[in-house]
mmCIF file of C-alpha atoms in Angstrom:
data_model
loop_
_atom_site.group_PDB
_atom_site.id
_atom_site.type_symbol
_atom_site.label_atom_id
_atom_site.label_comp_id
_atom_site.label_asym_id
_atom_site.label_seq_id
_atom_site.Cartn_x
_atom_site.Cartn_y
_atom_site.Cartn_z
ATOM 1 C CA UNK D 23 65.487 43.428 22.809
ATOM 2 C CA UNK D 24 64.371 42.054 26.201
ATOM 3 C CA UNK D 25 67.278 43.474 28.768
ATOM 4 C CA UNK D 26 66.173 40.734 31.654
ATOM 5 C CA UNK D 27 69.662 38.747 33.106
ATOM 6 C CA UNK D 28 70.603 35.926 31.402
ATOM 7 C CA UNK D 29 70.665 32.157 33.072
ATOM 8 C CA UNK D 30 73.311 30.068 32.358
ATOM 9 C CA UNK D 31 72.804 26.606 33.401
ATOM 10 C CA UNK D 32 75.608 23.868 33.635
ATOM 11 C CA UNK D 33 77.716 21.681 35.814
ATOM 12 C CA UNK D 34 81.081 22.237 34.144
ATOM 13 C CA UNK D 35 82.391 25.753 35.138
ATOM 14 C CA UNK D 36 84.685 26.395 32.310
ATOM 15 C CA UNK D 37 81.066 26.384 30.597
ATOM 16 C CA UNK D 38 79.655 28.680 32.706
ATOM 17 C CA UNK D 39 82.583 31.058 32.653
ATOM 18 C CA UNK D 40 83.384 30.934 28.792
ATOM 19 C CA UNK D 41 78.678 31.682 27.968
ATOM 20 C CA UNK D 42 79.124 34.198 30.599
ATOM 21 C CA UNK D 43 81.777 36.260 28.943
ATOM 22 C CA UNK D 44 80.178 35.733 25.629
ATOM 23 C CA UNK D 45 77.149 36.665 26.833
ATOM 24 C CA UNK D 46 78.270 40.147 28.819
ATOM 25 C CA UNK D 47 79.278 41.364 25.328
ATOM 26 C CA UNK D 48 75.830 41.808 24.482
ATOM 27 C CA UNK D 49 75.188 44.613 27.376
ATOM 28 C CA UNK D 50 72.741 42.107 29.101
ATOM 29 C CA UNK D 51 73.616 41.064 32.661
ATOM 30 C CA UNK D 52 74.303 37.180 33.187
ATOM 31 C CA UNK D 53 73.866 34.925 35.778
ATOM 32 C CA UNK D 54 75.081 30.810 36.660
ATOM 33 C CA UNK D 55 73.647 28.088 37.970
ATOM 34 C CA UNK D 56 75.720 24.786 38.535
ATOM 35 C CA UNK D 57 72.663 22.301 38.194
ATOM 36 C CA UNK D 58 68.952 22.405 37.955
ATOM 37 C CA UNK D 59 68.201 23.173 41.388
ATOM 38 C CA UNK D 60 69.756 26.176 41.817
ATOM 39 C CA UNK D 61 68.590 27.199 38.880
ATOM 40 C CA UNK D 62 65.020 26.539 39.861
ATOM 41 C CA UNK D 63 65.727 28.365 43.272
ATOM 42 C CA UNK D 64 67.281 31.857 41.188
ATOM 43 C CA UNK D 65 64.014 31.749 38.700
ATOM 44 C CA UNK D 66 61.730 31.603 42.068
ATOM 45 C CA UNK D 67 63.780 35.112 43.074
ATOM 46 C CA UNK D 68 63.964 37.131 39.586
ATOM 47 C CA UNK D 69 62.583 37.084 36.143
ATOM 48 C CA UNK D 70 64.949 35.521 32.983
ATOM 49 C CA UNK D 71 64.650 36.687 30.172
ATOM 50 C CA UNK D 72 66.754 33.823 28.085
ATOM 51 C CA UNK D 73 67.909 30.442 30.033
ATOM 52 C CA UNK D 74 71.121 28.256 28.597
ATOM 53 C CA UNK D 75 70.151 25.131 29.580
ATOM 54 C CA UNK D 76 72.238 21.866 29.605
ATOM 55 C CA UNK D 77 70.808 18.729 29.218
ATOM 56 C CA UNK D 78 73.474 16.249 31.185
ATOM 57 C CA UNK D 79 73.572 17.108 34.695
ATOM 58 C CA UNK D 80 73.765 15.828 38.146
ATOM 59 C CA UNK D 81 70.687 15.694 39.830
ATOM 60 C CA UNK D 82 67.627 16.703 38.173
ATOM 61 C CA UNK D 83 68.265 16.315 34.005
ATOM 62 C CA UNK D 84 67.829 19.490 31.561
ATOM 63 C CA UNK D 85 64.544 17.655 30.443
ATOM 64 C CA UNK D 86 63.471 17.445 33.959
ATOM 65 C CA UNK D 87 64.087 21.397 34.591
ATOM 66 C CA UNK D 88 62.378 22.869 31.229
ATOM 67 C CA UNK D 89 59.529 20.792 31.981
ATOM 68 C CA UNK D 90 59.204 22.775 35.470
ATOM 69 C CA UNK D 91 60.570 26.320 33.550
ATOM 70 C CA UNK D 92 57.719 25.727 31.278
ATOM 71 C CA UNK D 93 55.113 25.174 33.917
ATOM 72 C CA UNK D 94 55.752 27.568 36.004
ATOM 73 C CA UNK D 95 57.295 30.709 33.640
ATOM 74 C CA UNK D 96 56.408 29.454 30.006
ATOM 75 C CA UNK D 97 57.361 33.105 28.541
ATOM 76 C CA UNK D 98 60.989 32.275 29.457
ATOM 77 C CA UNK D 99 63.299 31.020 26.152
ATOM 78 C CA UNK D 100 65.367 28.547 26.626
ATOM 79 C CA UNK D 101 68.384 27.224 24.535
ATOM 80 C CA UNK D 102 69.380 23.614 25.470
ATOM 81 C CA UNK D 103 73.349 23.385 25.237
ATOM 82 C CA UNK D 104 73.754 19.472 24.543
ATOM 83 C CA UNK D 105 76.990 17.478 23.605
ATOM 84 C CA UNK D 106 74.547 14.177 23.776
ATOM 85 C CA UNK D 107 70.981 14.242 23.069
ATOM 86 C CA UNK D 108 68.574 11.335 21.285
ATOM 87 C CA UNK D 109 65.615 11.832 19.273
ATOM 88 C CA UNK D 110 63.590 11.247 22.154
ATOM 89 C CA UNK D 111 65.208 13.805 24.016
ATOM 90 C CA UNK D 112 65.028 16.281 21.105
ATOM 91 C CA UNK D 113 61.831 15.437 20.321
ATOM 92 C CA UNK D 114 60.167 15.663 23.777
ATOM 93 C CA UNK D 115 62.526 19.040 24.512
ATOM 94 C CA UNK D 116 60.740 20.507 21.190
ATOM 95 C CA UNK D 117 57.564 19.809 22.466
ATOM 96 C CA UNK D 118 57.885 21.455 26.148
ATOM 97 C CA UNK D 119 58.966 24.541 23.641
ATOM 98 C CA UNK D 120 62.746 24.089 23.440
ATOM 99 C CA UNK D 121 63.480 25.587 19.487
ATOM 100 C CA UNK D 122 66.928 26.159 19.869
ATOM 101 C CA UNK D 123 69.983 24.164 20.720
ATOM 102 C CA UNK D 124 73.610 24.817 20.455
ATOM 103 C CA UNK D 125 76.457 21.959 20.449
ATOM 104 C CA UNK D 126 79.620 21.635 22.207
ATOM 105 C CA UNK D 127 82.273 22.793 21.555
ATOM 106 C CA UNK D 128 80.701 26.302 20.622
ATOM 107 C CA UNK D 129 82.436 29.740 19.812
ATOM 108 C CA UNK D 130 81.893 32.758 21.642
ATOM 109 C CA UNK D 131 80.603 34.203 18.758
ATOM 110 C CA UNK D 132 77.908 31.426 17.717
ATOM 111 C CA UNK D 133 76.682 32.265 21.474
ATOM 112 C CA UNK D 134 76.217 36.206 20.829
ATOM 113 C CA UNK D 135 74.362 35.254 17.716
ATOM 114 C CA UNK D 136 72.168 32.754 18.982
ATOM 115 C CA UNK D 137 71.212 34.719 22.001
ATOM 116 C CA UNK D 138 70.416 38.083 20.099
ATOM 117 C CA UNK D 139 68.552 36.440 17.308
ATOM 118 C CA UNK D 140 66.021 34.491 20.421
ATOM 119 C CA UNK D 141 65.667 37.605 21.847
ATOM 120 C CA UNK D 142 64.788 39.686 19.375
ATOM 121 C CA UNK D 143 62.434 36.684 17.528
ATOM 122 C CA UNK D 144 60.367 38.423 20.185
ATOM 123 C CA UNK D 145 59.598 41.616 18.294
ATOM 124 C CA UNK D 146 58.234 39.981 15.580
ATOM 125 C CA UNK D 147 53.934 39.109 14.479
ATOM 126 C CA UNK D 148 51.761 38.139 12.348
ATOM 127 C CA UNK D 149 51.779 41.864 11.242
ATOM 128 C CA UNK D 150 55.429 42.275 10.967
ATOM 129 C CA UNK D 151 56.611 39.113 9.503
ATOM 130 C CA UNK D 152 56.230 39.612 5.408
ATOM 131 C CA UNK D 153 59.132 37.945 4.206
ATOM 132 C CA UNK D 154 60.843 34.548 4.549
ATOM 133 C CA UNK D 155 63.555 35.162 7.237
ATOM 134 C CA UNK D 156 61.144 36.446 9.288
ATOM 135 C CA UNK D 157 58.435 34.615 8.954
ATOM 136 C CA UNK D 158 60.550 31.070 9.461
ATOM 137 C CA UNK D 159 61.952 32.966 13.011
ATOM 138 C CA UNK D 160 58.140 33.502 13.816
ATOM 139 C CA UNK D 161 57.153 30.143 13.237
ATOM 140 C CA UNK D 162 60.270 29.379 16.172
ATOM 141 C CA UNK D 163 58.745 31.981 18.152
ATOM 142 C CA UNK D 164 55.593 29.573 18.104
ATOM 143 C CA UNK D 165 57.532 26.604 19.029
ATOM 144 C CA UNK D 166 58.391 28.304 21.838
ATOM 145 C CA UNK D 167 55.304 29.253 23.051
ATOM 146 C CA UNK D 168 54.113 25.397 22.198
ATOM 147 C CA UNK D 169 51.393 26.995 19.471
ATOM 148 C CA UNK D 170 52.444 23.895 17.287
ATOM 149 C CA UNK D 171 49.573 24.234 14.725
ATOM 150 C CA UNK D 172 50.320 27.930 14.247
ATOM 151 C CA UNK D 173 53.437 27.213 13.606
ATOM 152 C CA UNK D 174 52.995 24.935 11.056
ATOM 153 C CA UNK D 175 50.900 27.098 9.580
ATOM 154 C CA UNK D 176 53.567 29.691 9.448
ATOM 155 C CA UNK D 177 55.718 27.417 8.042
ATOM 156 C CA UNK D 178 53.627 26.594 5.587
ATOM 157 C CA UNK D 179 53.343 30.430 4.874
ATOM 158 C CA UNK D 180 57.072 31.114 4.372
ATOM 159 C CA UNK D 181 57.161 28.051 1.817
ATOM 160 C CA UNK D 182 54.641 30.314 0.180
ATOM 161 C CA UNK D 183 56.515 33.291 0.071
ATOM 162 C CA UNK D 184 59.786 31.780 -1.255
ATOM 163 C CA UNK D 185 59.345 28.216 -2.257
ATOM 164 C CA UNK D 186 62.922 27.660 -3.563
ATOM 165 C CA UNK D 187 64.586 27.839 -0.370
ATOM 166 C CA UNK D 188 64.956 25.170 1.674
ATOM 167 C CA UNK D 189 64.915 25.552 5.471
ATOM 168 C CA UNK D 190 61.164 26.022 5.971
ATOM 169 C CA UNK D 191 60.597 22.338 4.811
ATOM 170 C CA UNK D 192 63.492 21.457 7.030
ATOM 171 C CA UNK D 193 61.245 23.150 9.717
ATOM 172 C CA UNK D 194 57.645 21.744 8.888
ATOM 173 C CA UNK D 195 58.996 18.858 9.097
ATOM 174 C CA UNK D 196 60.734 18.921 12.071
ATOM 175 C CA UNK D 197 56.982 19.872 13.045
ATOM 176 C CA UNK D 198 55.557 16.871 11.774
ATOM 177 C CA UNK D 199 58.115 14.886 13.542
ATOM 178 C CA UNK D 200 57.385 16.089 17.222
ATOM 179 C CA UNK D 201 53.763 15.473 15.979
ATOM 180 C CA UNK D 202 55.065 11.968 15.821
ATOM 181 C CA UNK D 203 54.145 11.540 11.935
ATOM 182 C CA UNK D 204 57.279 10.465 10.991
ATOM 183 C CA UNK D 205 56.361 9.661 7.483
ATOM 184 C CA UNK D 206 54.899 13.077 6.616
ATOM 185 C CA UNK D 207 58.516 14.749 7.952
ATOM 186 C CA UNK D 208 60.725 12.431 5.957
ATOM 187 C CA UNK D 209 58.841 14.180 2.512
ATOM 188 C CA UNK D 210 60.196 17.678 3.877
ATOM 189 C CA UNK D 211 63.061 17.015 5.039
ATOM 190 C CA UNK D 212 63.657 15.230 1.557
ATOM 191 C CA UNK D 213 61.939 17.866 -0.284
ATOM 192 C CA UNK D 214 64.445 20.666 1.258
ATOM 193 C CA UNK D 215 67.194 18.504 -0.289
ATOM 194 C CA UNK D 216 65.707 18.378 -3.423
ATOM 195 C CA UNK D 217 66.037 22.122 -3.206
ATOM 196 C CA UNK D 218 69.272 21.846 -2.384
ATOM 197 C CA UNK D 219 71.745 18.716 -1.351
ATOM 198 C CA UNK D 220 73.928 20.558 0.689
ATOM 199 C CA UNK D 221 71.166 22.069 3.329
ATOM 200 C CA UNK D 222 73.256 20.344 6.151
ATOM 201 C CA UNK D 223 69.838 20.215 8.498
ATOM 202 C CA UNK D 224 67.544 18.787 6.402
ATOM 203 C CA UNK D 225 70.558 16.003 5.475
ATOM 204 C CA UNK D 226 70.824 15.391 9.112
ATOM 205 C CA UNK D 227 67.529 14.926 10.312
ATOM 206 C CA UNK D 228 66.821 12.778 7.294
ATOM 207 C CA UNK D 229 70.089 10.463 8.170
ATOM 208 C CA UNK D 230 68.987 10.965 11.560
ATOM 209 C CA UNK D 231 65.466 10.332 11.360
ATOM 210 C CA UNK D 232 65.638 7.218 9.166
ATOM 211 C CA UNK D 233 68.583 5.269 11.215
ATOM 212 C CA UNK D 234 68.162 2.213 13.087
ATOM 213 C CA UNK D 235 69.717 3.747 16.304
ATOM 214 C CA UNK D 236 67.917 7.086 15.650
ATOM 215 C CA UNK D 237 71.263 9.097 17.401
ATOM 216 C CA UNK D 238 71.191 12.668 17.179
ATOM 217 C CA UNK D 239 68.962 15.761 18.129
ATOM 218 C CA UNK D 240 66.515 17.610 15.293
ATOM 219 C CA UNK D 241 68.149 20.332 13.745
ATOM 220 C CA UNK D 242 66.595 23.768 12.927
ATOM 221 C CA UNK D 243 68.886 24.630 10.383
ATOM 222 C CA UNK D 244 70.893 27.786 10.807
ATOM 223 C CA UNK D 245 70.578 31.540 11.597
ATOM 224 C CA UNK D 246 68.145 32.591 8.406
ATOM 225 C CA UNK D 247 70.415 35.042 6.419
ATOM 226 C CA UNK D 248 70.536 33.555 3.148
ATOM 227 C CA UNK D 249 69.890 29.214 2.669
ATOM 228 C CA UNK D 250 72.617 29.551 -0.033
ATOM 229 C CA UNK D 251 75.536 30.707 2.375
ATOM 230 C CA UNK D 252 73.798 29.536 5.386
ATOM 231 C CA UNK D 253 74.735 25.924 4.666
ATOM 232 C CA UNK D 254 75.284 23.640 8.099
ATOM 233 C CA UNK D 255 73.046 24.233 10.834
ATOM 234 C CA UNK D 256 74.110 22.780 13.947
ATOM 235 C CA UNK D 257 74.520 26.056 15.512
ATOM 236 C CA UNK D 258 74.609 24.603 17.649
ATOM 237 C CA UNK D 259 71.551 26.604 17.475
ATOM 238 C CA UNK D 260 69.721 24.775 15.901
ATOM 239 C CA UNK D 261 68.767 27.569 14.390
ATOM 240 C CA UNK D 262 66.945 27.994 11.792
ATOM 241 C CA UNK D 263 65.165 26.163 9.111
#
């Protein structure tokens, strides 16, 4: 697991404070920034391994700053922490490489979890991801390093491998959708329901995907342990699919 300091990005300190102690429970050391700037200005003086990056900010927007994150270190991972979001935020913050997001109000625990399964996505490859769990956290690995067509195709490759579960069509499809064809995610999406109705993702990004206000952010689904227990998927992680 990578061991480089942790960023913590956000304007509201009890925020700051409440990631930081969840995050020191891990062994890795953590750092704060207040908005986007100073975050910019600690990145320019050490390496991250992992940013926490909120979206709603004073000054320059969580959009704004992963854009320049990407540019300038795209090996970083961020996680965009987001109480707001549209689909054209989520959308547009999936294709600068953005995989994961966690909601307010989070637990301390959900943090720990989402941070240690980012991190340790890294380990795996093509060689080393066989089965289903791992090969639907490769094809986020992917999305993070804005390989969009690989990932699809990894996708496509854990549907293979297990096609009775449902969070890799929850995935391809949120694929499709930051590919901007719409149509073609709506069949996944529906297609992981037809596998089950109660995959919260895939429910969500249909409802959200085919309203008139189009309100909401594209869900990943849930840590992958097992689709039948790993029901809603807001993770605030987004996480898995």
């Amino acid at each position: 697991m990578d061991t480089k300091p942790i960023l913590v990005v956000d304007d509201e300190k009890n925020i700051r404070l409440t990631m930081s102690q969840s995050l020191e429970a891990l062994g890795i050391p953590v750092q704060t920034a207040v908005n986007g700037e100073e975050a910019l200005q600690k990145l320019r003086q050490e390496p991250f391994g992992l940013i926490f990056l909120d979206l709603k900010m004073p000054g320059l927007d969580g959009i704004e700053v992963l854009r320049r994150i990407k540019e300038q270190w795209p090996q970083i991972r961020v996680v965009i922490i987001t109480a707001h979001g549209t689909v054209a935020t989520a959308v547009e913050a999936m294709k600068l490489g953005a995989v994961d997001f966690v909601q307010k109000p989070f637990s301390p625990g959900e943090i720990r979890e989402l941070a240690g399964r980012v991190l340790q996505r890294e380990q795996l490859n093509e060689e080393n991801a066989v089965d289903y769990p791992s090969l639907v956290e490769l094809a986020k690995r992917h999305i993070s390093d804005r390989s969009f067509a690989v990932a699809r195709e990894t996708a496509r490759r854990a549907i293979a491998v297990d096609p009775a579960q449902p969070a890799a069509y929850n995935l391809l499809g949120a694929l499709l959708e930051i590919n901007d064809e719409r149509l073609e995610a709506l069949k996944f999406y529906r297609a992981a329901l037809d596998i089950d109705p109660t995959f919260k993702p895939a429910a969500a990004n249909l409802e959200r995907a085919t309203s008139w206000e189009k309100l909401g952010r594209i869900d990943l689904g849930p840590a992958h342990r097992d689709d039948a227990t790993a029901g809603a998927g807001g993770n605030g992680e987004n996480d898995e699919t």
